XYZ file of C-alpha atoms in Angstrom:
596
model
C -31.521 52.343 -1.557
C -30.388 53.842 1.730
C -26.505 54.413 2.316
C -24.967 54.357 6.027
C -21.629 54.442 6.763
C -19.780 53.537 10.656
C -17.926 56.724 12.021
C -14.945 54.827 12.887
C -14.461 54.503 8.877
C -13.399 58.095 8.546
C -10.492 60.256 9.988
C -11.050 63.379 12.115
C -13.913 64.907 14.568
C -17.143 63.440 14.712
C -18.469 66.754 12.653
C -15.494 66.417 10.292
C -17.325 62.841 9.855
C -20.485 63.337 9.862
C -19.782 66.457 7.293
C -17.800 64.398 5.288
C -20.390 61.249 4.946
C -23.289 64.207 3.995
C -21.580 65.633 1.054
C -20.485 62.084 -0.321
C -23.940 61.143 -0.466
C -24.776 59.144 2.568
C -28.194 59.024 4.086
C -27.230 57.944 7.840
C -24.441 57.103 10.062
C -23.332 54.906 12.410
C -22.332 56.691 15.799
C -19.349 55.007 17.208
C -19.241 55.055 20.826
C -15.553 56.214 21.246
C -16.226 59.569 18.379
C -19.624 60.696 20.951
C -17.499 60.051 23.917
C -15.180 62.323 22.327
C -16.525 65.116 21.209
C -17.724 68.617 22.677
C -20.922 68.372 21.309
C -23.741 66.998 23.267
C -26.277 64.265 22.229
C -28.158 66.955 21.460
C -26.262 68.718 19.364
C -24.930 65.768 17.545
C -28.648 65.090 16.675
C -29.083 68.679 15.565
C -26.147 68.383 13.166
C -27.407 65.353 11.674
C -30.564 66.329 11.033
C -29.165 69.895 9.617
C -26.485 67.533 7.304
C -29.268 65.694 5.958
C -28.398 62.340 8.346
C -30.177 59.994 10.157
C -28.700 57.762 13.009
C -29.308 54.304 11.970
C -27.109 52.577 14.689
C -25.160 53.485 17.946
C -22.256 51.090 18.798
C -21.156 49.107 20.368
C -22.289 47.298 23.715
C -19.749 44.290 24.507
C -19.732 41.709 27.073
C -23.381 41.437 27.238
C -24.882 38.143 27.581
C -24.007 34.654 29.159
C -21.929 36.270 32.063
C -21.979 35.881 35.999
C -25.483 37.244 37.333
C -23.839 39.992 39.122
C -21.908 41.353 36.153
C -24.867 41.171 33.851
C -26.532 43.253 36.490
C -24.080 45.988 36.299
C -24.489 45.351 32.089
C -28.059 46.402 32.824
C -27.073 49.750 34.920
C -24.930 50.099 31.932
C -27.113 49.559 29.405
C -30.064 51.797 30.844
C -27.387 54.757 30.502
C -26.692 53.675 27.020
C -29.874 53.833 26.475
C -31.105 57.265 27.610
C -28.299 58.756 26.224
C -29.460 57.003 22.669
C -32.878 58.341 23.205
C -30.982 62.325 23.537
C -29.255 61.357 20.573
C -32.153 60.016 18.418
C -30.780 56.591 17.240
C -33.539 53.792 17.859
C -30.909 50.436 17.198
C -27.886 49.178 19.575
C -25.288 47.177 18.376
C -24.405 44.251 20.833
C -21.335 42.546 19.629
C -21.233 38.656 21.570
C -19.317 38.187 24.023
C -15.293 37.862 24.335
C -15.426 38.507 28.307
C -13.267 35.692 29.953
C -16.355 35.180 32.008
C -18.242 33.895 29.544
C -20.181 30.542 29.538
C -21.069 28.486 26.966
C -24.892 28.797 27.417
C -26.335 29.371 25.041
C -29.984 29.277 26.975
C -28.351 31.840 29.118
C -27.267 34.000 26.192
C -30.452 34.006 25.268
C -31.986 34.617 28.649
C -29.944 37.561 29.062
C -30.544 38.938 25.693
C -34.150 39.070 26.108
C -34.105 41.153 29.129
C -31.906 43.218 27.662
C -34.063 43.701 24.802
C -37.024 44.450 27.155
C -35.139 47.448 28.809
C -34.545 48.720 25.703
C -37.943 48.128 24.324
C -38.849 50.812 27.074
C -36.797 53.142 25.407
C -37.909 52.801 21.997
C -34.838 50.867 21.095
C -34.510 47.844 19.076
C -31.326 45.230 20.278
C -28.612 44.098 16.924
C -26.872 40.948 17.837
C -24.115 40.483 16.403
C -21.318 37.269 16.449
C -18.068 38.801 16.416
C -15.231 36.074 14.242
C -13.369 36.146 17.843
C -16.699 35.973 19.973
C -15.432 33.245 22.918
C -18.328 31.120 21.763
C -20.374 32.699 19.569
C -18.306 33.373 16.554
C -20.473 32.914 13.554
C -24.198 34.284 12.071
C -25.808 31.243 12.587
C -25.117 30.592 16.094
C -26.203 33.966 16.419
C -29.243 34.467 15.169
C -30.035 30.695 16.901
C -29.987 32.718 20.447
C -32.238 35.972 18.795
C -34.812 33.498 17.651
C -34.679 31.327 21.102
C -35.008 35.058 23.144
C -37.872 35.607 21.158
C -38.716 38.993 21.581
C -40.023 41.728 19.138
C -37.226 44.548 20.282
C -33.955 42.002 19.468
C -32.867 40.852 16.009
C -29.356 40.236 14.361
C -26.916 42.107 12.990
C -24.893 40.522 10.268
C -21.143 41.786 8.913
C -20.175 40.836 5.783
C -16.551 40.638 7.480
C -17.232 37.987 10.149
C -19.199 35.954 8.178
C -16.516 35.640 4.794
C -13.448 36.099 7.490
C -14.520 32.582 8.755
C -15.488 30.898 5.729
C -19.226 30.766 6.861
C -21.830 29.713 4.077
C -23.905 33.063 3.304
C -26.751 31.292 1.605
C -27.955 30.624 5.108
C -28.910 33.930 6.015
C -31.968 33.011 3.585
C -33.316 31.015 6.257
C -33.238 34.208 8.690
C -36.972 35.796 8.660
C -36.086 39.718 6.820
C -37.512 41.512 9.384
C -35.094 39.746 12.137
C -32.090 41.139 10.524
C -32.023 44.528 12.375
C -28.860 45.710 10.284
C -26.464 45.000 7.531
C -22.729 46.106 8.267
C -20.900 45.846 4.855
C -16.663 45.540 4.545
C -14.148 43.793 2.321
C -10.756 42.635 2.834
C -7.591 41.418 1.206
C -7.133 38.045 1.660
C -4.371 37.295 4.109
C -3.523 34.408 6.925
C -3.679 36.105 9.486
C -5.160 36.551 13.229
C -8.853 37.061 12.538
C -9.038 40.368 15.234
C -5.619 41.495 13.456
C -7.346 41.349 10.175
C -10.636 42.999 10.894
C -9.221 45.920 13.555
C -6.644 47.416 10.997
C -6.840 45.878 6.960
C -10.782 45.836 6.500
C -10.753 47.925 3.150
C -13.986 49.013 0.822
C -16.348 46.537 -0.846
C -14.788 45.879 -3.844
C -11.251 46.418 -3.163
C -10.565 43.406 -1.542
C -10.993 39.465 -2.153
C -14.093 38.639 -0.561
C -17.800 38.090 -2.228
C -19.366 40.769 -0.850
C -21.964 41.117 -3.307
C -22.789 37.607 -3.478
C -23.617 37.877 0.275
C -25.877 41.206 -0.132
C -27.917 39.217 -2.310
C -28.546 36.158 0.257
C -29.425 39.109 2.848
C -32.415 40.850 0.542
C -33.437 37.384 -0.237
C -34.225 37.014 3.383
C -36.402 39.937 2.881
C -33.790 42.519 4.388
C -35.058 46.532 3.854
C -32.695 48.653 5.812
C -29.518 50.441 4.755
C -26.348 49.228 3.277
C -23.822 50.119 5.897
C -20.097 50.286 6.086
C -18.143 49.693 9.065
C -14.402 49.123 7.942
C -11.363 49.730 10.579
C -8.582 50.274 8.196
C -5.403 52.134 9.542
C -4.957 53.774 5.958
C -8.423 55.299 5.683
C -8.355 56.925 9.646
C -5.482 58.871 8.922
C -6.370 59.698 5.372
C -8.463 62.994 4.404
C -12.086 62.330 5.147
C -13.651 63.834 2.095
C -12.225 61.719 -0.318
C -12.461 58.714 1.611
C -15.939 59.086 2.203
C -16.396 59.819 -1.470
C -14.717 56.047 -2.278
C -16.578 54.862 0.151
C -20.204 55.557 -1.286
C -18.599 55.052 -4.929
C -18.068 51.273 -3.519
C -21.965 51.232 -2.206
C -23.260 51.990 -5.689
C -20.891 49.372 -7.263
C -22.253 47.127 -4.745
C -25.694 47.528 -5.640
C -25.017 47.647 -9.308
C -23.551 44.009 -8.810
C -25.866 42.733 -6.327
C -28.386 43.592 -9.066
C -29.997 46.029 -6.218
C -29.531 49.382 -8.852
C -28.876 49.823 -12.316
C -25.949 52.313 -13.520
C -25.075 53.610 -16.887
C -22.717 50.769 -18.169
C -19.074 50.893 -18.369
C -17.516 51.903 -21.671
C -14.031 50.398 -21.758
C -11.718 52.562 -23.758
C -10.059 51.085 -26.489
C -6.863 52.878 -26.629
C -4.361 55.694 -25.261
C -5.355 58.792 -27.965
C -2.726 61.033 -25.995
C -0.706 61.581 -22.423
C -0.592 65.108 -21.526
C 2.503 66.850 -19.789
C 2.644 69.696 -18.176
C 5.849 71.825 -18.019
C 7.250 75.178 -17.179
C 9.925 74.225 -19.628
C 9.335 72.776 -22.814
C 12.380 72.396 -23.435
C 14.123 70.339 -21.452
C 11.263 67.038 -22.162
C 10.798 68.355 -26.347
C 14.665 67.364 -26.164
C 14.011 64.215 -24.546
C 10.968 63.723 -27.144
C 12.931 64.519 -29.738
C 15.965 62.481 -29.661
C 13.264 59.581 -28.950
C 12.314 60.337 -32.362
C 9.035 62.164 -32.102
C 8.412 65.270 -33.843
C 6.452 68.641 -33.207
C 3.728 68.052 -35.441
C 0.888 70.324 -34.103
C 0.059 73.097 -31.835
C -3.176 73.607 -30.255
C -5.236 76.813 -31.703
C -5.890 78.680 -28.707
C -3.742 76.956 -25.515
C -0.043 76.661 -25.286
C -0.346 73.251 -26.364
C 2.079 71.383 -28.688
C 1.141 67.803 -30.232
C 4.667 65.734 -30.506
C 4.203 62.228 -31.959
C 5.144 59.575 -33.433
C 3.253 56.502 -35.029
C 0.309 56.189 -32.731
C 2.124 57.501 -29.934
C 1.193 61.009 -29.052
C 2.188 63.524 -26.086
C 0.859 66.582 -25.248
C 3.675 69.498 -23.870
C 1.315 71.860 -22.351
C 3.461 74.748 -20.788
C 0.050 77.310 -19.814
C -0.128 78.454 -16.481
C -1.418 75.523 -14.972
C 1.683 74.170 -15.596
C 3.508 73.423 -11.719
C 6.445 74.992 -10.599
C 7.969 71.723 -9.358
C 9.108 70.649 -12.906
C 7.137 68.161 -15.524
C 4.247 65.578 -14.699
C 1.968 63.977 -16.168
C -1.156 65.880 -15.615
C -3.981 64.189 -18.398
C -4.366 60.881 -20.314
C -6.695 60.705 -23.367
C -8.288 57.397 -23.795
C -9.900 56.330 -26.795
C -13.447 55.558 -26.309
C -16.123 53.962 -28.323
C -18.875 56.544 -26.871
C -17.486 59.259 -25.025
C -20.292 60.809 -23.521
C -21.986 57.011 -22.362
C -18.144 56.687 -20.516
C -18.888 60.410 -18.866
C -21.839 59.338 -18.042
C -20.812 56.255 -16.567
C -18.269 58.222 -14.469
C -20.740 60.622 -13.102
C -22.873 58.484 -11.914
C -20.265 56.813 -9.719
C -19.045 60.109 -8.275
C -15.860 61.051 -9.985
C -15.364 64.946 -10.754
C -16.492 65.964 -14.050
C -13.878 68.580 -15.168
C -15.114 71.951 -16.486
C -12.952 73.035 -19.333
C -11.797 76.723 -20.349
C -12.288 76.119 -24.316
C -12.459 78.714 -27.038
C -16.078 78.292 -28.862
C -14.183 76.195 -32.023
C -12.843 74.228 -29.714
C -13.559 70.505 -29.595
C -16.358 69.484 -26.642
C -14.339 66.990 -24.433
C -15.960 65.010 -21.764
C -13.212 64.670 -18.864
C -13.089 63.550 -14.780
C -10.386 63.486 -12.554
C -8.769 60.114 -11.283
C -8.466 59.946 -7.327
C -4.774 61.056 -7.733
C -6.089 64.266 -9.988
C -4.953 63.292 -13.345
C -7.173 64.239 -15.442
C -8.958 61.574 -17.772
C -10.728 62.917 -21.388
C -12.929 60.310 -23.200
C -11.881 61.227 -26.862
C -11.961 60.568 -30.581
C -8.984 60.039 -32.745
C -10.110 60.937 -36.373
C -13.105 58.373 -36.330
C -15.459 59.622 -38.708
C -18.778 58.901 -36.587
C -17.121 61.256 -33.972
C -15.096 64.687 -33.675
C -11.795 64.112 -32.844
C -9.772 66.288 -30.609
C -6.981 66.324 -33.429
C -9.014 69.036 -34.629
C -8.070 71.419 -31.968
C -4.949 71.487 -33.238
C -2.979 73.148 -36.652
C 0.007 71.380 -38.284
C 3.536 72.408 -37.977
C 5.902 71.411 -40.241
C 8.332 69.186 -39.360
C 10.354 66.613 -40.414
C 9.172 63.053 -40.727
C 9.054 61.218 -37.182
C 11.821 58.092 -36.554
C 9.776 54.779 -37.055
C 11.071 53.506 -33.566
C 8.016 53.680 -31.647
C 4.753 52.793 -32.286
C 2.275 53.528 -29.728
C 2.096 53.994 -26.175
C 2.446 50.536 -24.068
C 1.640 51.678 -20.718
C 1.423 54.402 -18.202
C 2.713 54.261 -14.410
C 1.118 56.228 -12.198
C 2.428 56.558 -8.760
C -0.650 56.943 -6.415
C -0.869 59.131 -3.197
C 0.081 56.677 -0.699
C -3.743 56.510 0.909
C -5.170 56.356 -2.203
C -4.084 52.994 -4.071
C -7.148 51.095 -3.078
C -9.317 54.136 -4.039
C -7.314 53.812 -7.566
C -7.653 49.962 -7.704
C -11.681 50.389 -7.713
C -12.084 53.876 -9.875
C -9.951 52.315 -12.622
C -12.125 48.795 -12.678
C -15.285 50.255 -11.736
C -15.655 53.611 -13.857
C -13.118 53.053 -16.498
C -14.228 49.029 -16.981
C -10.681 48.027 -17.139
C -10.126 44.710 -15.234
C -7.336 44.419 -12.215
C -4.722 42.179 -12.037
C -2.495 40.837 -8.739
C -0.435 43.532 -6.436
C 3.316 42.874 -6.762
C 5.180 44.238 -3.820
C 8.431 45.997 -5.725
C 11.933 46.498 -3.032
C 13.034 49.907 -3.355
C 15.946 51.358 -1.807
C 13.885 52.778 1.156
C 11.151 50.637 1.316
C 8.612 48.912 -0.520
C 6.972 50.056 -3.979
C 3.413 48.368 -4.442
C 2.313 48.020 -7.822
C -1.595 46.929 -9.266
C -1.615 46.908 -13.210
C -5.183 47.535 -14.628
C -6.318 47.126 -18.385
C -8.524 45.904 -20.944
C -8.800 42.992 -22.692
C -6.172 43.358 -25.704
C -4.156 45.132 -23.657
C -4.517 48.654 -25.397
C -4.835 49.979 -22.741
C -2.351 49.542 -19.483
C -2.155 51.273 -16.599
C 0.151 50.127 -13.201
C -1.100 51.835 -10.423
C 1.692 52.022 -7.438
C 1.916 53.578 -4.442
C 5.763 54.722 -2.780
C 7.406 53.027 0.413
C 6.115 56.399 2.752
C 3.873 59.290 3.316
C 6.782 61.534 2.796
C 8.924 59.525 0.265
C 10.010 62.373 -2.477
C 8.992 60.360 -5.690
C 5.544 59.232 -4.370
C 4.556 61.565 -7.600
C 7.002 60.090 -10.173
C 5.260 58.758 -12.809
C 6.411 57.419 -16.296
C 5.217 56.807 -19.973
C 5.691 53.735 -21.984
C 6.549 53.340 -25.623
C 6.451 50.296 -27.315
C 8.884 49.143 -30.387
C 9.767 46.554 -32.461
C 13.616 46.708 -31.680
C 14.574 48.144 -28.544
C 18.368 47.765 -29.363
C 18.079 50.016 -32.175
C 15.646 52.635 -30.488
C 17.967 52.806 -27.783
C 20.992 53.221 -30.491
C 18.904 55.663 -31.846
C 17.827 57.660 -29.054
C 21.823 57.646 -27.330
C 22.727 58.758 -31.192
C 20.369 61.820 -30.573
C 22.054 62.556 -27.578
C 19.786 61.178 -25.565
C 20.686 59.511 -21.647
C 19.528 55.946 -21.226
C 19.491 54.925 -16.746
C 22.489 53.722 -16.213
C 22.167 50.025 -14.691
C 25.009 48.187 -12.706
C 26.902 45.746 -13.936
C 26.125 43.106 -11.324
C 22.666 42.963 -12.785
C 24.020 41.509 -15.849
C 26.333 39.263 -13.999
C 22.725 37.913 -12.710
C 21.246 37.781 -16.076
C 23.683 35.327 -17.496
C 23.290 32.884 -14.254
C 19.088 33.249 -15.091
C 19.089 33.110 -19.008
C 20.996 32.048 -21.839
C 21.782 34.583 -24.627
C 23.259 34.435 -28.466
C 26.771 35.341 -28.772
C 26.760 39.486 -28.165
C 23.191 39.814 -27.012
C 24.255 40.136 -23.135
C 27.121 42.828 -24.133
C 25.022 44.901 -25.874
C 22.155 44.909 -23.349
C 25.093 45.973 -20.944
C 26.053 49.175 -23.397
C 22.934 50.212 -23.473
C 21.430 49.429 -20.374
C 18.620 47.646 -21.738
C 16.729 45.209 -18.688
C 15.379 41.808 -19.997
C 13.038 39.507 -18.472
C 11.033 36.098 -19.806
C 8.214 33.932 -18.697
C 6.195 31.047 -19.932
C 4.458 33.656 -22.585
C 7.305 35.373 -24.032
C 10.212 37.912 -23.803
C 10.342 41.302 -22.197
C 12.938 43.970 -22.809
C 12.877 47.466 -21.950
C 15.211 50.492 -20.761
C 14.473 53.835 -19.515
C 15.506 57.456 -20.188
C 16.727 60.079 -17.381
C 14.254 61.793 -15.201
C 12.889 65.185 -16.698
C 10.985 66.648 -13.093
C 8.379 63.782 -12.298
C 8.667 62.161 -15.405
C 10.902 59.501 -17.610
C 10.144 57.695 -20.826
C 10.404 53.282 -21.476
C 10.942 52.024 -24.336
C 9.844 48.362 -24.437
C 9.663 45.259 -26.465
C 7.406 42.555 -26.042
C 7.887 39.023 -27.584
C 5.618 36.289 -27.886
C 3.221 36.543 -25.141
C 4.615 38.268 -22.393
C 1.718 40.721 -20.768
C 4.011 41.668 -17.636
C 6.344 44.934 -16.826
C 9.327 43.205 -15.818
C 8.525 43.416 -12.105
C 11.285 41.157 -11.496
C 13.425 44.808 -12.905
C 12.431 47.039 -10.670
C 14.109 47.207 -7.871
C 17.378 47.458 -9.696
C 15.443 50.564 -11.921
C 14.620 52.513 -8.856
C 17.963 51.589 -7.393
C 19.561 53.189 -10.382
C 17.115 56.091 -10.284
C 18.162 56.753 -6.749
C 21.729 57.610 -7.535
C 22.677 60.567 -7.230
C 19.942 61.711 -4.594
C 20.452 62.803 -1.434
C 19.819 60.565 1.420
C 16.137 61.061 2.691
């Protein structure tokens, strides 16, 4: 199925654009009127780079303030339109995008609308052009499909049809199944966007949070079906103003952008895709250091032991139950201190979950490997960690374990069990990008935003994971562009007894964050506690939170470059990550900083 995507979606030129929508994948564009009117290259040229890119122009827009106006404005909208029109024709795009009317002029005809519209579509039918009309959620009195596509069909002419956006038809609530009453080859175009759900002005909404189908809370796909129903056969489009996305790279962007196209079709039932294989557990998390060992102390005193080093690659296996990390300290190691550079994630068929990912875009990772070494099938996340569908001595499978030769070392502590979750702090314009690889390509399902107060703004936080909870990943993005731990990232253990891990760990000579004392002063207004318990979650610095479910309680190590440890304990029920924490965690991590 044809892809088309609206310049205004992307950052940069109108060749930066138009480059960047090619090598996602796109078929054709959208010209937006202000990127043509502001670029050096003529109509001419701009066709000439399209056609070189691979891209047709499937729409030029927009034309406002049409229809249903005083005669002598809609004769200047004529003069207006025959320019429009003639500089289309230089251009080589055959459909105009007429949005209805918001000009305080306005009447509600609609006879009149219609009246106008077919003349309009007559001039244009001169020109080879066909007329989209299109009911804008703030038109002054055409505001829904409906009513639109009630004036096309009373205009009645061959060179005008409708235009419907998924935006302005869920932003208002509107009944999609309609559109099935709309004869297919009426609907001139399909302009596709999503949004979070918010209560909000309507033109607030749509000019500046419009986000990717699929990464918001509308049922986009559910709509796409009513418009093929109808006998629709021209391109999926996307036309989403988003503030985030126009000053965000436009490679990438465009890249999430046709990733949430083939979603789209995949649930629309339009295409079929390799199917998701959801991993079933966290084999390893990978760190990469210039000094091992500043975090093989930290590792250490947490109770983990060197058990293995990798045969060929400066690689060093520490675990611990069925907690493993990788301390990788070869030369791709950064020179701004530790982070968290790979996860391995246990997977019922790794190559079907490659598979899966290539097919929806993300990087497949080529890997330097000695010829004994294990074949690993890997992609990078939007953020660039890398992501290896692996085997953990399964006998229907190799397992990456066998990269690696035992050390010996003493027995590992008992503490820690496996790893409960990893935090990955996102690249501030790429959360929503996240949100959608990890649910779409991984399988792993989403759960609610929590906005987090930090110090210096705002953390926001997205956890995704699969069913039992194996596997948990909270996506979060920092409080600015330039905040300095929009990198920081962290790793999870969980254990049966966090009071005596965190005995343990201080007994190793380990550093747990210090947390103030007011926060425990809180805690015994929330909660009641046995005799003691309080006191000794203020010695140690252990955080505790409950809900309906269960009990939560976790504490964190110091900061070792972009990286600290958890330890956590989970009673009963509780799924969570002590949201209700963090701001006095990143408070605590803050001290001692400079001022930004």
């Amino acid at each position: 199925m044809r892809t088309s995507i609206a310049t205004v979606s992307l950052s940069g030129s109108l060749t930066e654009k138009l480059t960047a929508a090619s090598r996602a994948g796109f078929d054709g564009v959208e010209i937006f009127e202000n990127d043509l009117l502001a670029s050096p290259l003529t109509p001419e040229e701009i066709r000439a780079r399209c056609a070189d890119l691979g891209l047709s122009i499937d729409l030029y827009q927009p034309m406002r303030d049409i229809e249903a106006v005083p005669e002598d404005e809609f004769k200047r909208n004529l003069r207006r339109a025959r320019h429009k029109f003639e500089l289309m024709r230089r251009l080589g795009a055959d459909t105009v995008l007429v949005c209805s009317s918001v000009h305080p002029l306005a009447e509600d005809n609609d006879a009149l609308a219609a009246h106008h519209l077919r003349q309009l579509a007559a001039l244009a039918q001169d020109f080879g052009i066909r007329v989209a009309y299109e009911a804008l959620a703030w038109g002054r009195h055409v505001s829904t499909y409906d009513h639109a596509w009630r004036i096309v069909e009373a205009a009645d002419h061959p060179a005008l049809g409708t235009c419907l956006d998924s935006f302005h038809i869920l932003a208002r609530g509107s009944d999609p199944k309609g559109i099935e009453d709309i004869p297919g080859e009426k609907i001139f175009f399909l302009q596709l966007a999503d949004a979070p759900l918010m209560a909000m002005d309507v033109l607030q909404w749509s000019r500046h949070y419009r986000c990717f189908p699929g990464q918001g809370g509308f049922d986009v796909a559910g709509l796409v079906k009513h418009v093929f129903a109808a006998g629709y056969d021209g391109p999926l489009s996307l036309e989403v103003f988003n503030d985030v996305f126009r000053q965000a790279e436009a490679g990438p962007t465009a890249v999430d952008a046709h990733r949430s196209l083939l979603v789209l079709q995949e649930s629309a039932g339009l295409a079929a895709l390799p199917e998701p294989v959801v991993p079933t557990g966290v084999a390893f998390a990978e760190l990469v250091t210039p000094d091992a060992d500043p975090v093989g102390a930290l590792l250490r005193a947490l109770g983990f032991a060197r058990t293995a080093r990798h045969r060929s690659k400066p690689v060093d296996l520490w675990q611990q139950g069925e907690a493993r990390v990788l301390v990788n300290t070869g030369p791709a190691a950064r020179r701004d201190g530790t982070q968290l550079a790979a996860i391995g994630l246990e997977s019922p068929d790794p190559a079907g979950a490659a598979r899966r990912a290539e097919s929806l875009l993300a990087p497949v990772l080529p890997r330097r490997r000695a010829p004994e070494d294990v074949a690993l099938e890997a992609v990078a996340a939007p953020d660039g960690t890398e992501l290896f569908f692996c085997a953990t001595d399964r006998p229907e499978l190799t397992s990456w374990t066998h990269d690696f030769e035992p050390l010996d070392h003493r027995e590992p502590a008992r503490h820690v069990h496996r790893v409960d979750h990893l935090a990955l702090t996102q690249p501030w314009h790429q959360f929503d990008e996240a949100a959608l690889f990890h649910r779409t390509v991984l399988g792993l399902s989403t759960c609610d935003s929590v906005d987090v107060a930090d110090p210096y703004g705002l953390f926001r936080s997205r956890p995704v994971t699969n069913a039992d909870g194996s596997v948990r990943i909270a996506l979060s993005v920092g409080p600015a562009p330039t905040d300095d731990t929009v990198r920081a990232q962290h790793i999870a253990f969980t254990t049966d007894d966090v009071v005596a891990a965190a005995r343990a760990f201080r007994a190793a000579g380990g550093r747990l964050l210090a947390v103030p004392t007011n926060y425990y002063d809180d805690l015994a207004a929330r909660f009641e506690f046995a005799d003691g318990e309080l006191e000794t979650y203020r010695e140690l610095g252990i955080l505790y939170d409950r809900d309906a479910d269960g009990d939560f309680r976790h504490c964190y190590t110091e900061t070792v470059g972009r990286v600290f440890f958890e330890l956590v304990q989970r009673d009963g029920g509780y799924s969570g990550y002590g949201a209700q924490n963090a701001p006095v965690r990143l408070a605590a991590q803050h001290v001692g900083r400079p001022p930004r």
